[in-house]
Amino acid sequence: MAKEYEVVIGLEVHVELATKTKIFCGCSTAFGGAPNTHTCPVCTGMPGSLPVLNKKVVEYAAAVGLATNCTITQNCKFDRKNYFYPDNPQNYQISQLYLPICRDGHVDIKLPDGTEKTIRIHEIHMEEDAGKLVHDDWEDASLVDYNRSGVPLIEIVSEPDMRSAEEVIAYLDKLRMTIQYLGASDCKLQEGSMRADVNLSVRKMGAAEFGTRTETKNLNSFSAIARAIENETARQIDLIEAGEAVIQETRRWDDDKAYSYAMRSKEDAQDYRYFPDPDLVPVNISDEWLDEIRSRQPEFKDEKMARYKEEFGLPDYDISIITDSKKLADIFEAAAAVCNNPKKVSNWIMGETMRLLKEKEMDATEITFSPENLAKLINLVEDKAINGSVAKEVFEHVFSEDIDPDKYIEEHGLKQVNDEGALRATVEKVIADNQQSVEDYRNGKKQAIGYLVGQTMKAMGGKANPGMVNKLLQELLG
């Protein structure tokens, strides 16, 4: 039955900008502070307090607009969006309706099957975030935390160009990557610094008119977004098939229960009684300032991928993983420049770095080790100063404490033993002590040499040159 219908999706994506202070006051935007400690009269809506615009917010918004092929509105202004809600201290939100800072943009997405598609962006506007309600089931009460109130947001409003959850995820991933590369936001869905509201309707295949749309909120992961889209599509099709009307409304998604429920009827712009904010002067972005913002645009993921392929000849999979995080890409480039061995740097990022990130449940943005120390470690292995197993042990300390590998190896006596005389004596003793393995090897069980290599490495405290140990064993065993 679902094949007879087409789903039509547009997104409203809210992104918290990476400024140190809020949009209209000097309070901290740091995540996770004690409730109501990052507040002042402005962001708690006290009578008589006046907002002052944070210039960095405009700069970030314009940078995102340029990166998403938008036209920048160089003379724009702020408006008041009036509504009552407990976490909205002024009873209005300062936003942009009439002259948003960015308009008529687009991003190109690529789906897993290689299909490419352009998703149009209707507008991007600046606004302030609301506070947060904390529900206390024990006390049967709701508490308000205004720390988030006044945190700067941009809202990226797409056209209804997406036709599947797959396209939605590809679009969000492209936005997330672009914004992270700009440094405009960390885009952590789990911390709420990137949030998506899904506007969705269904219509019969081939129909020209859109169906009635709903807006689904409370989506804080790509997987939750995909599940909500699947659920809402099925719900609307069931209503239509039963001859019932789809109601235009805002719905809240409960990912634990895999269920959405109606919150309120969907408001239109006139319901918010927008009018220009009388406390804020219009924003003027000069040609010179816009050119300066444009000149600072970074090399984005797609450009990096093409360059890495041509310049370094890395496998496509490695390139995709490394460029998926600007932090990893920066480490890769800086370390490769120091040790002049991009393939080895890539191997260490793809291997040990990714393993430790997973093990410690860390995001790549939380990496603290310097590219220089990774490059030093690679050089030590290449120069045969340490072997591979010691290198992995040292890297764990580089990863956690950013230690200098040279000093650490010196202080802990970990330099590789390349002295053939010393190794020969140890190998001869291992052979004498393990006659069964020697016999197995001479009887054709060539894998028995692995045990003898291991015993030699153990006797040498892991510091022997494995290649030399192998060579000596083969020589002595005939």
mmCIF file of N, CA and C in Angstrom, residues 158-286:
data_model
loop_
_atom_site.group_PDB
_atom_site.id
_atom_site.type_symbol
_atom_site.label_atom_id
_atom_site.label_comp_id
_atom_site.label_asym_id
_atom_site.label_seq_id
_atom_site.Cartn_x
_atom_site.Cartn_y
_atom_site.Cartn_z
ATOM 1 N N SER A 158 14.728 24.082 5.011
ATOM 2 C CA SER A 158 14.846 23.543 3.650
ATOM 3 C C SER A 158 13.527 23.698 2.899
ATOM 4 N N GLU A 159 13.582 23.527 1.600
ATOM 5 C CA GLU A 159 12.370 23.360 0.805
ATOM 6 C C GLU A 159 11.928 21.894 0.968
ATOM 7 N N PRO A 160 10.660 21.568 0.652
ATOM 8 C CA PRO A 160 10.189 20.183 0.819
ATOM 9 C C PRO A 160 10.679 19.272 -0.304
ATOM 10 N N ASP A 161 12.005 19.097 -0.366
ATOM 11 C CA ASP A 161 12.631 18.404 -1.498
ATOM 12 C C ASP A 161 13.013 16.955 -1.204
ATOM 13 N N MET A 162 12.869 16.512 0.049
ATOM 14 C CA MET A 162 13.316 15.162 0.393
ATOM 15 C C MET A 162 12.161 14.171 0.320
ATOM 16 N N ARG A 163 12.477 12.946 -0.136
ATOM 17 C CA ARG A 163 11.431 11.947 -0.385
ATOM 18 C C ARG A 163 11.643 10.649 0.389
ATOM 19 N N SER A 164 12.618 10.629 1.282
ATOM 20 C CA SER A 164 12.852 9.414 2.077
ATOM 21 C C SER A 164 13.696 9.765 3.294
ATOM 22 N N ALA A 165 13.693 8.861 4.285
ATOM 23 C CA ALA A 165 14.542 9.041 5.466
ATOM 24 C C ALA A 165 16.011 9.045 5.057
ATOM 25 N N GLU A 166 16.347 8.252 4.057
ATOM 26 C CA GLU A 166 17.721 8.162 3.574
ATOM 27 C C GLU A 166 18.213 9.519 3.072
ATOM 28 N N GLU A 167 17.351 10.213 2.318
ATOM 29 C CA GLU A 167 17.716 11.551 1.821
ATOM 30 C C GLU A 167 17.842 12.545 2.967
ATOM 31 N N VAL A 168 16.961 12.422 3.950
ATOM 32 C CA VAL A 168 17.006 13.311 5.122
ATOM 33 C C VAL A 168 18.325 13.149 5.870
ATOM 34 N N ILE A 169 18.744 11.906 6.106
ATOM 35 C CA ILE A 169 19.989 11.640 6.837
ATOM 36 C C ILE A 169 21.186 12.162 6.045
ATOM 37 N N ALA A 170 21.172 11.953 4.720
ATOM 38 C CA ALA A 170 22.282 12.435 3.881
ATOM 39 C C ALA A 170 22.366 13.967 3.926
ATOM 40 N N TYR A 171 21.210 14.623 3.911
ATOM 41 C CA TYR A 171 21.161 16.091 3.977
ATOM 42 C C TYR A 171 21.682 16.590 5.329
ATOM 43 N N LEU A 172 21.212 15.974 6.410
ATOM 44 C CA LEU A 172 21.652 16.377 7.753
ATOM 45 C C LEU A 172 23.147 16.144 7.937
ATOM 46 N N ASP A 173 23.633 15.030 7.413
ATOM 47 C CA ASP A 173 25.052 14.716 7.529
ATOM 48 C C ASP A 173 25.890 15.751 6.774
ATOM 49 N N LYS A 174 25.401 16.159 5.603
ATOM 50 C CA LYS A 174 26.118 17.173 4.812
ATOM 51 C C LYS A 174 26.144 18.508 5.568
ATOM 52 N N LEU A 175 25.006 18.891 6.151
ATOM 53 C CA LEU A 175 24.963 20.132 6.945
ATOM 54 C C LEU A 175 25.905 20.038 8.143
ATOM 55 N N ARG A 176 25.815 18.917 8.863
ATOM 56 C CA ARG A 176 26.649 18.730 10.073
ATOM 57 C C ARG A 176 28.124 18.864 9.729
ATOM 58 N N MET A 177 28.537 18.172 8.665
ATOM 59 C CA MET A 177 29.935 18.189 8.259
ATOM 60 C C MET A 177 30.378 19.594 7.867
ATOM 61 N N THR A 178 29.551 20.275 7.086
ATOM 62 C CA THR A 178 29.878 21.629 6.612
ATOM 63 C C THR A 178 30.050 22.582 7.789
ATOM 64 N N ILE A 179 29.116 22.519 8.735
ATOM 65 C CA ILE A 179 29.132 23.445 9.875
ATOM 66 C C ILE A 179 30.299 23.134 10.811
ATOM 67 N N GLN A 180 30.596 21.839 11.001
ATOM 68 C CA GLN A 180 31.744 21.464 11.836
ATOM 69 C C GLN A 180 33.056 21.942 11.203
ATOM 70 N N TYR A 181 33.189 21.796 9.906
ATOM 71 C CA TYR A 181 34.408 22.254 9.224
ATOM 72 C C TYR A 181 34.575 23.765 9.371
ATOM 73 N N LEU A 182 33.461 24.491 9.379
ATOM 74 C CA LEU A 182 33.521 25.949 9.576
ATOM 75 C C LEU A 182 33.896 26.310 11.011
ATOM 76 N N GLY A 183 33.702 25.368 11.939
ATOM 77 C CA GLY A 183 33.915 25.670 13.361
ATOM 78 C C GLY A 183 32.774 26.480 13.942
ATOM 79 N N ALA A 184 31.627 26.526 13.216
ATOM 80 C CA ALA A 184 30.497 27.337 13.662
ATOM 81 C C ALA A 184 29.691 26.645 14.755
ATOM 82 N N SER A 185 29.803 25.304 14.854
ATOM 83 C CA SER A 185 29.114 24.540 15.896
ATOM 84 C C SER A 185 29.730 23.158 15.955
ATOM 85 N N ASP A 186 29.621 22.494 17.137
ATOM 86 C CA ASP A 186 30.091 21.106 17.195
ATOM 87 C C ASP A 186 29.025 20.137 16.672
ATOM 88 N N CYS A 187 27.789 20.639 16.517
ATOM 89 C CA CYS A 187 26.685 19.842 15.936
ATOM 90 C C CYS A 187 26.488 18.504 16.644
ATOM 91 N N LYS A 188 26.580 18.497 17.985
ATOM 92 C CA LYS A 188 26.369 17.257 18.738
ATOM 93 C C LYS A 188 24.875 17.083 19.007
ATOM 94 N N LEU A 189 24.256 16.144 18.295
ATOM 95 C CA LEU A 189 22.822 15.938 18.462
ATOM 96 C C LEU A 189 22.479 15.536 19.888
ATOM 97 N N GLN A 190 23.374 14.725 20.525
ATOM 98 C CA GLN A 190 23.080 14.228 21.868
ATOM 99 C C GLN A 190 23.094 15.345 22.912
ATOM 100 N N GLU A 191 23.772 16.462 22.620
ATOM 101 C CA GLU A 191 23.794 17.599 23.549
ATOM 102 C C GLU A 191 22.824 18.697 23.104
ATOM 103 N N GLY A 192 22.099 18.441 22.044
ATOM 104 C CA GLY A 192 21.104 19.408 21.581
ATOM 105 C C GLY A 192 21.665 20.551 20.767
ATOM 106 N N SER A 193 22.956 20.503 20.394
ATOM 107 C CA SER A 193 23.505 21.623 19.633
ATOM 108 C C SER A 193 23.159 21.537 18.142
ATOM 109 N N MET A 194 22.536 20.415 17.734
ATOM 110 C CA MET A 194 21.912 20.322 16.416
ATOM 111 C C MET A 194 20.600 19.572 16.613
ATOM 112 N N ARG A 195 19.491 20.204 16.214
ATOM 113 C CA ARG A 195 18.181 19.583 16.398
ATOM 114 C C ARG A 195 17.384 19.734 15.099
ATOM 115 N N ALA A 196 16.666 18.706 14.750
ATOM 116 C CA ALA A 196 15.896 18.757 13.501
ATOM 117 C C ALA A 196 14.415 18.539 13.784
ATOM 118 N N ASP A 197 13.579 19.389 13.214
ATOM 119 C CA ASP A 197 12.134 19.190 13.223
ATOM 120 C C ASP A 197 11.740 18.757 11.814
ATOM 121 N N VAL A 198 10.952 17.689 11.735
ATOM 122 C CA VAL A 198 10.611 17.098 10.439
ATOM 123 C C VAL A 198 9.195 17.491 10.040
ATOM 124 N N ASN A 199 9.082 18.246 8.946
ATOM 125 C CA ASN A 199 7.776 18.560 8.363
ATOM 126 C C ASN A 199 7.497 17.519 7.289
ATOM 127 N N LEU A 200 6.412 16.754 7.461
ATOM 128 C CA LEU A 200 6.181 15.595 6.593
ATOM 129 C C LEU A 200 4.722 15.514 6.168
ATOM 130 N N SER A 201 4.519 15.198 4.906
ATOM 131 C CA SER A 201 3.171 14.907 4.402
ATOM 132 C C SER A 201 3.280 13.772 3.403
ATOM 133 N N VAL A 202 2.155 13.131 3.125
ATOM 134 C CA VAL A 202 2.136 12.098 2.086
ATOM 135 C C VAL A 202 1.085 12.469 1.040
ATOM 136 N N ARG A 203 1.314 11.974 -0.170
ATOM 137 C CA ARG A 203 0.348 12.190 -1.254
ATOM 138 C C ARG A 203 0.409 10.986 -2.176
ATOM 139 N N LYS A 204 -0.631 10.823 -2.958
ATOM 140 C CA LYS A 204 -0.644 9.732 -3.943
ATOM 141 C C LYS A 204 0.465 9.977 -4.953
ATOM 142 N N MET A 205 1.103 8.914 -5.404
ATOM 143 C CA MET A 205 2.139 9.023 -6.429
ATOM 144 C C MET A 205 1.612 9.793 -7.636
ATOM 145 N N GLY A 206 2.359 10.766 -8.081
ATOM 146 C CA GLY A 206 1.968 11.525 -9.270
ATOM 147 C C GLY A 206 1.094 12.731 -8.977
ATOM 148 N N ALA A 207 0.619 12.866 -7.726
ATOM 149 C CA ALA A 207 -0.233 14.016 -7.375
ATOM 150 C C ALA A 207 0.590 15.296 -7.365
ATOM 151 N N ALA A 208 -0.032 16.392 -7.801
ATOM 152 C CA ALA A 208 0.674 17.680 -7.851
ATOM 153 C C ALA A 208 0.604 18.395 -6.508
ATOM 154 N N GLU A 209 -0.531 18.264 -5.820
ATOM 155 C CA GLU A 209 -0.733 18.976 -4.550
ATOM 156 C C GLU A 209 -0.066 18.234 -3.392
ATOM 157 N N PHE A 210 0.493 19.013 -2.458
ATOM 158 C CA PHE A 210 1.029 18.417 -1.234
ATOM 159 C C PHE A 210 -0.126 17.996 -0.330
ATOM 160 N N GLY A 211 0.124 16.983 0.507
ATOM 161 C CA GLY A 211 -0.850 16.620 1.529
ATOM 162 C C GLY A 211 -0.732 17.553 2.722
ATOM 163 N N THR A 212 -1.532 17.294 3.760
ATOM 164 C CA THR A 212 -1.443 18.093 4.993
ATOM 165 C C THR A 212 -0.220 17.644 5.778
ATOM 166 N N ARG A 213 0.589 18.616 6.210
ATOM 167 C CA ARG A 213 1.844 18.253 6.860
ATOM 168 C C ARG A 213 1.728 18.303 8.378
ATOM 169 N N THR A 214 2.578 17.511 9.002
ATOM 170 C CA THR A 214 2.759 17.591 10.448
ATOM 171 C C THR A 214 4.220 17.921 10.720
ATOM 172 N N GLU A 215 4.482 18.442 11.896
ATOM 173 C CA GLU A 215 5.858 18.735 12.294
ATOM 174 C C GLU A 215 6.196 17.873 13.499
ATOM 175 N N THR A 216 7.238 17.040 13.363
ATOM 176 C CA THR A 216 7.641 16.152 14.458
ATOM 177 C C THR A 216 8.887 16.708 15.131
ATOM 178 N N LYS A 217 8.804 16.858 16.468
ATOM 179 C CA LYS A 217 9.902 17.434 17.253
ATOM 180 C C LYS A 217 10.533 16.376 18.162
ATOM 181 N N ASN A 218 11.557 16.803 18.907
ATOM 182 C CA ASN A 218 12.242 15.967 19.900
ATOM 183 C C ASN A 218 13.033 14.845 19.234
ATOM 184 N N LEU A 219 13.800 15.204 18.228
ATOM 185 C CA LEU A 219 14.601 14.212 17.500
ATOM 186 C C LEU A 219 16.075 14.507 17.739
ATOM 187 N N ASN A 220 16.764 13.606 18.483
ATOM 188 C CA ASN A 220 18.140 13.920 18.887
ATOM 189 C C ASN A 220 19.166 12.896 18.415
ATOM 190 N N SER A 221 18.832 12.150 17.358
ATOM 191 C CA SER A 221 19.826 11.274 16.726
ATOM 192 C C SER A 221 19.345 10.960 15.318
ATOM 193 N N PHE A 222 20.293 10.614 14.450
ATOM 194 C CA PHE A 222 19.917 10.265 13.081
ATOM 195 C C PHE A 222 18.994 9.050 13.065
ATOM 196 N N SER A 223 19.255 8.076 13.941
ATOM 197 C CA SER A 223 18.416 6.867 13.964
ATOM 198 C C SER A 223 17.000 7.201 14.435
ATOM 199 N N ALA A 224 16.880 8.110 15.425
ATOM 200 C CA ALA A 224 15.547 8.518 15.894
ATOM 201 C C ALA A 224 14.790 9.241 14.782
ATOM 202 N N ILE A 225 15.498 10.062 14.015
ATOM 203 C CA ILE A 225 14.871 10.783 12.908
ATOM 204 C C ILE A 225 14.329 9.787 11.876
ATOM 205 N N ALA A 226 15.139 8.777 11.537
ATOM 206 C CA ALA A 226 14.707 7.767 10.556
ATOM 207 C C ALA A 226 13.477 7.014 11.063
ATOM 208 N N ARG A 227 13.486 6.635 12.351
ATOM 209 C CA ARG A 227 12.339 5.899 12.910
ATOM 210 C C ARG A 227 11.085 6.779 12.945
ATOM 211 N N ALA A 228 11.244 8.050 13.305
ATOM 212 C CA ALA A 228 10.098 8.962 13.373
ATOM 213 C C ALA A 228 9.473 9.163 11.987
ATOM 214 N N ILE A 229 10.321 9.272 10.966
ATOM 215 C CA ILE A 229 9.822 9.454 9.592
ATOM 216 C C ILE A 229 9.029 8.221 9.155
ATOM 217 N N GLU A 230 9.570 7.048 9.431
ATOM 218 C CA GLU A 230 8.886 5.798 9.067
ATOM 219 C C GLU A 230 7.539 5.703 9.777
ATOM 220 N N ASN A 231 7.536 6.036 11.062
ATOM 221 C CA ASN A 231 6.314 5.956 11.869
ATOM 222 C C ASN A 231 5.261 6.951 11.385
ATOM 223 N N GLU A 232 5.675 8.205 11.154
ATOM 224 C CA GLU A 232 4.715 9.242 10.757
ATOM 225 C C GLU A 232 4.177 8.993 9.354
ATOM 226 N N THR A 233 5.026 8.476 8.468
ATOM 227 C CA THR A 233 4.561 8.140 7.112
ATOM 228 C C THR A 233 3.463 7.090 7.187
ATOM 229 N N ALA A 234 3.703 6.028 7.955
ATOM 230 C CA ALA A 234 2.716 4.953 8.098
ATOM 231 C C ALA A 234 1.433 5.471 8.744
ATOM 232 N N ARG A 235 1.574 6.342 9.750
ATOM 233 C CA ARG A 235 0.390 6.879 10.444
ATOM 234 C C ARG A 235 -0.489 7.674 9.489
ATOM 235 N N GLN A 236 0.140 8.538 8.665
ATOM 236 C CA GLN A 236 -0.642 9.356 7.740
ATOM 237 C C GLN A 236 -1.307 8.510 6.654
ATOM 238 N N ILE A 237 -0.591 7.508 6.150
ATOM 239 C CA ILE A 237 -1.180 6.630 5.121
ATOM 240 C C ILE A 237 -2.391 5.885 5.698
ATOM 241 N N ASP A 238 -2.257 5.391 6.932
ATOM 242 C CA ASP A 238 -3.377 4.686 7.584
ATOM 243 C C ASP A 238 -4.599 5.598 7.705
ATOM 244 N N LEU A 239 -4.374 6.878 8.087
ATOM 245 C CA LEU A 239 -5.491 7.822 8.215
ATOM 246 C C LEU A 239 -6.178 8.034 6.863
ATOM 247 N N ILE A 240 -5.375 8.251 5.833
ATOM 248 C CA ILE A 240 -5.934 8.503 4.498
ATOM 249 C C ILE A 240 -6.708 7.285 4.000
ATOM 250 N N GLU A 241 -6.136 6.093 4.203
ATOM 251 C CA GLU A 241 -6.791 4.857 3.760
ATOM 252 C C GLU A 241 -8.106 4.626 4.510
ATOM 253 N N ALA A 242 -8.167 5.101 5.751
ATOM 254 C CA ALA A 242 -9.395 4.949 6.547
ATOM 255 C C ALA A 242 -10.409 6.053 6.258
ATOM 256 N N GLY A 243 -10.053 6.943 5.324
ATOM 257 C CA GLY A 243 -10.961 8.032 4.966
ATOM 258 C C GLY A 243 -10.972 9.173 5.966
ATOM 259 N N GLU A 244 -9.965 9.226 6.832
ATOM 260 C CA GLU A 244 -9.896 10.293 7.844
ATOM 261 C C GLU A 244 -8.916 11.378 7.390
ATOM 262 N N ALA A 245 -9.042 12.558 7.968
ATOM 263 C CA ALA A 245 -8.187 13.683 7.587
ATOM 264 C C ALA A 245 -6.921 13.711 8.435
ATOM 265 N N VAL A 246 -5.809 14.077 7.805
ATOM 266 C CA VAL A 246 -4.571 14.339 8.545
ATOM 267 C C VAL A 246 -4.678 15.765 9.080
ATOM 268 N N ILE A 247 -4.441 15.937 10.375
ATOM 269 C CA ILE A 247 -4.564 17.267 10.988
ATOM 270 C C ILE A 247 -3.199 17.942 10.997
ATOM 271 N N GLN A 248 -3.167 19.217 10.616
ATOM 272 C CA GLN A 248 -1.906 19.960 10.672
ATOM 273 C C GLN A 248 -1.600 20.262 12.127
ATOM 274 N N GLU A 249 -0.518 19.658 12.635
ATOM 275 C CA GLU A 249 -0.219 19.793 14.062
ATOM 276 C C GLU A 249 1.262 19.531 14.309
ATOM 277 N N THR A 250 1.686 19.900 15.510
ATOM 278 C CA THR A 250 3.037 19.580 15.965
ATOM 279 C C THR A 250 2.962 18.319 16.805
ATOM 280 N N ARG A 251 3.856 17.360 16.519
ATOM 281 C CA ARG A 251 3.851 16.093 17.242
ATOM 282 C C ARG A 251 5.192 15.885 17.937
ATOM 283 N N ARG A 252 5.163 15.213 19.047
ATOM 284 C CA ARG A 252 6.383 14.932 19.814
ATOM 285 C C ARG A 252 6.705 13.457 19.683
ATOM 286 N N TRP A 253 7.961 13.145 19.342
ATOM 287 C CA TRP A 253 8.392 11.760 19.144
ATOM 288 C C TRP A 253 9.010 11.211 20.418
ATOM 289 N N ASP A 254 8.519 10.047 20.863
ATOM 290 C CA ASP A 254 9.107 9.330 21.997
ATOM 291 C C ASP A 254 9.862 8.144 21.424
ATOM 292 N N ASP A 255 11.193 8.245 21.394
ATOM 293 C CA ASP A 255 11.983 7.216 20.716
ATOM 294 C C ASP A 255 11.987 5.904 21.498
ATOM 295 N N ASP A 256 11.882 5.969 22.819
ATOM 296 C CA ASP A 256 11.861 4.744 23.630
ATOM 297 C C ASP A 256 10.606 3.920 23.332
ATOM 298 N N LYS A 257 9.492 4.616 23.162
ATOM 299 C CA LYS A 257 8.220 3.915 22.907
ATOM 300 C C LYS A 257 7.929 3.772 21.418
ATOM 301 N N ALA A 258 8.802 4.399 20.578
ATOM 302 C CA ALA A 258 8.593 4.389 19.117
ATOM 303 C C ALA A 258 7.180 4.862 18.780
ATOM 304 N N TYR A 259 6.829 6.018 19.376
ATOM 305 C CA TYR A 259 5.455 6.515 19.239
ATOM 306 C C TYR A 259 5.487 8.036 19.253
ATOM 307 N N SER A 260 4.606 8.655 18.463
ATOM 308 C CA SER A 260 4.499 10.123 18.506
ATOM 309 C C SER A 260 3.093 10.502 18.972
ATOM 310 N N TYR A 261 2.996 11.644 19.607
ATOM 311 C CA TYR A 261 1.681 12.104 20.041
ATOM 312 C C TYR A 261 1.549 13.599 19.770
ATOM 313 N N ALA A 262 0.314 14.046 19.602
ATOM 314 C CA ALA A 262 0.049 15.448 19.257
ATOM 315 C C ALA A 262 0.388 16.352 20.428
ATOM 316 N N MET A 263 1.061 17.488 20.127
ATOM 317 C CA MET A 263 1.374 18.484 21.154
ATOM 318 C C MET A 263 0.409 19.662 21.052
ATOM 319 N N ARG A 264 0.276 20.189 19.844
ATOM 320 C CA ARG A 264 -0.593 21.358 19.635
ATOM 321 C C ARG A 264 -0.861 21.483 18.146
ATOM 322 N N SER A 265 -1.917 22.240 17.816
ATOM 323 C CA SER A 265 -2.178 22.489 16.394
ATOM 324 C C SER A 265 -1.054 23.352 15.859
ATOM 325 N N LYS A 266 -0.719 23.154 14.602
ATOM 326 C CA LYS A 266 0.433 23.840 13.990
ATOM 327 C C LYS A 266 0.113 25.311 13.775
ATOM 328 N N GLU A 267 0.978 26.164 14.314
ATOM 329 C CA GLU A 267 0.755 27.600 14.177
ATOM 330 C C GLU A 267 1.282 28.107 12.835
ATOM 331 N N ASP A 268 0.690 29.170 12.349
ATOM 332 C CA ASP A 268 1.209 29.881 11.185
ATOM 333 C C ASP A 268 1.832 31.189 11.671
ATOM 334 N N ALA A 269 2.545 31.861 10.762
ATOM 335 C CA ALA A 269 3.286 33.070 11.152
ATOM 336 C C ALA A 269 2.396 34.102 11.829
ATOM 337 N N GLN A 270 1.144 34.261 11.322
ATOM 338 C CA GLN A 270 0.284 35.301 11.905
ATOM 339 C C GLN A 270 -0.081 35.013 13.359
ATOM 340 N N ASP A 271 -0.042 33.716 13.741
ATOM 341 C CA ASP A 271 -0.359 33.365 15.130
ATOM 342 C C ASP A 271 0.683 33.900 16.103
ATOM 343 N N TYR A 272 1.884 34.156 15.606
ATOM 344 C CA TYR A 272 2.964 34.629 16.474
ATOM 345 C C TYR A 272 3.037 36.152 16.551
ATOM 346 N N ARG A 273 2.221 36.849 15.765
ATOM 347 C CA ARG A 273 2.167 38.332 15.797
ATOM 348 C C ARG A 273 3.580 38.932 15.721
ATOM 349 N N TYR A 274 4.311 38.544 14.689
ATOM 350 C CA TYR A 274 5.673 39.070 14.490
ATOM 351 C C TYR A 274 5.637 40.587 14.297
ATOM 352 N N PHE A 275 6.629 41.259 14.866
ATOM 353 C CA PHE A 275 6.873 42.667 14.515
ATOM 354 C C PHE A 275 8.353 42.960 14.749
ATOM 355 N N PRO A 276 8.909 43.964 14.069
ATOM 356 C CA PRO A 276 10.344 44.266 14.217
ATOM 357 C C PRO A 276 10.702 44.537 15.677
ATOM 358 N N ASP A 277 11.833 43.982 16.128
ATOM 359 C CA ASP A 277 12.246 44.189 17.518
ATOM 360 C C ASP A 277 12.698 45.633 17.701
ATOM 361 N N PRO A 278 12.027 46.395 18.580
ATOM 362 C CA PRO A 278 12.360 47.820 18.741
ATOM 363 C C PRO A 278 13.655 48.084 19.507
ATOM 364 N N ASP A 279 14.205 47.041 20.168
ATOM 365 C CA ASP A 279 15.404 47.241 20.987
ATOM 366 C C ASP A 279 16.700 46.955 20.224
ATOM 367 N N LEU A 280 16.589 46.466 18.984
ATOM 368 C CA LEU A 280 17.786 46.103 18.220
ATOM 369 C C LEU A 280 17.852 46.877 16.916
ATOM 370 N N VAL A 281 19.021 47.425 16.624
ATOM 371 C CA VAL A 281 19.191 48.172 15.373
ATOM 372 C C VAL A 281 19.353 47.188 14.215
ATOM 373 N N PRO A 282 19.058 47.603 12.979
ATOM 374 C CA PRO A 282 19.260 46.722 11.828
ATOM 375 C C PRO A 282 20.727 46.295 11.712
ATOM 376 N N VAL A 283 20.956 45.148 11.091
ATOM 377 C CA VAL A 283 22.298 44.592 10.909
ATOM 378 C C VAL A 283 22.781 44.937 9.505
ATOM 379 N N ASN A 284 23.957 45.549 9.422
ATOM 380 C CA ASN A 284 24.534 45.869 8.116
ATOM 381 C C ASN A 284 25.822 45.064 7.936
ATOM 382 N N ILE A 285 25.854 44.236 6.890
ATOM 383 C CA ILE A 285 27.051 43.451 6.575
ATOM 384 C C ILE A 285 27.688 44.095 5.345
ATOM 385 N N SER A 286 28.816 44.745 5.546
ATOM 386 C CA SER A 286 29.466 45.459 4.439
ATOM 387 C C SER A 286 30.066 44.470 3.442
#
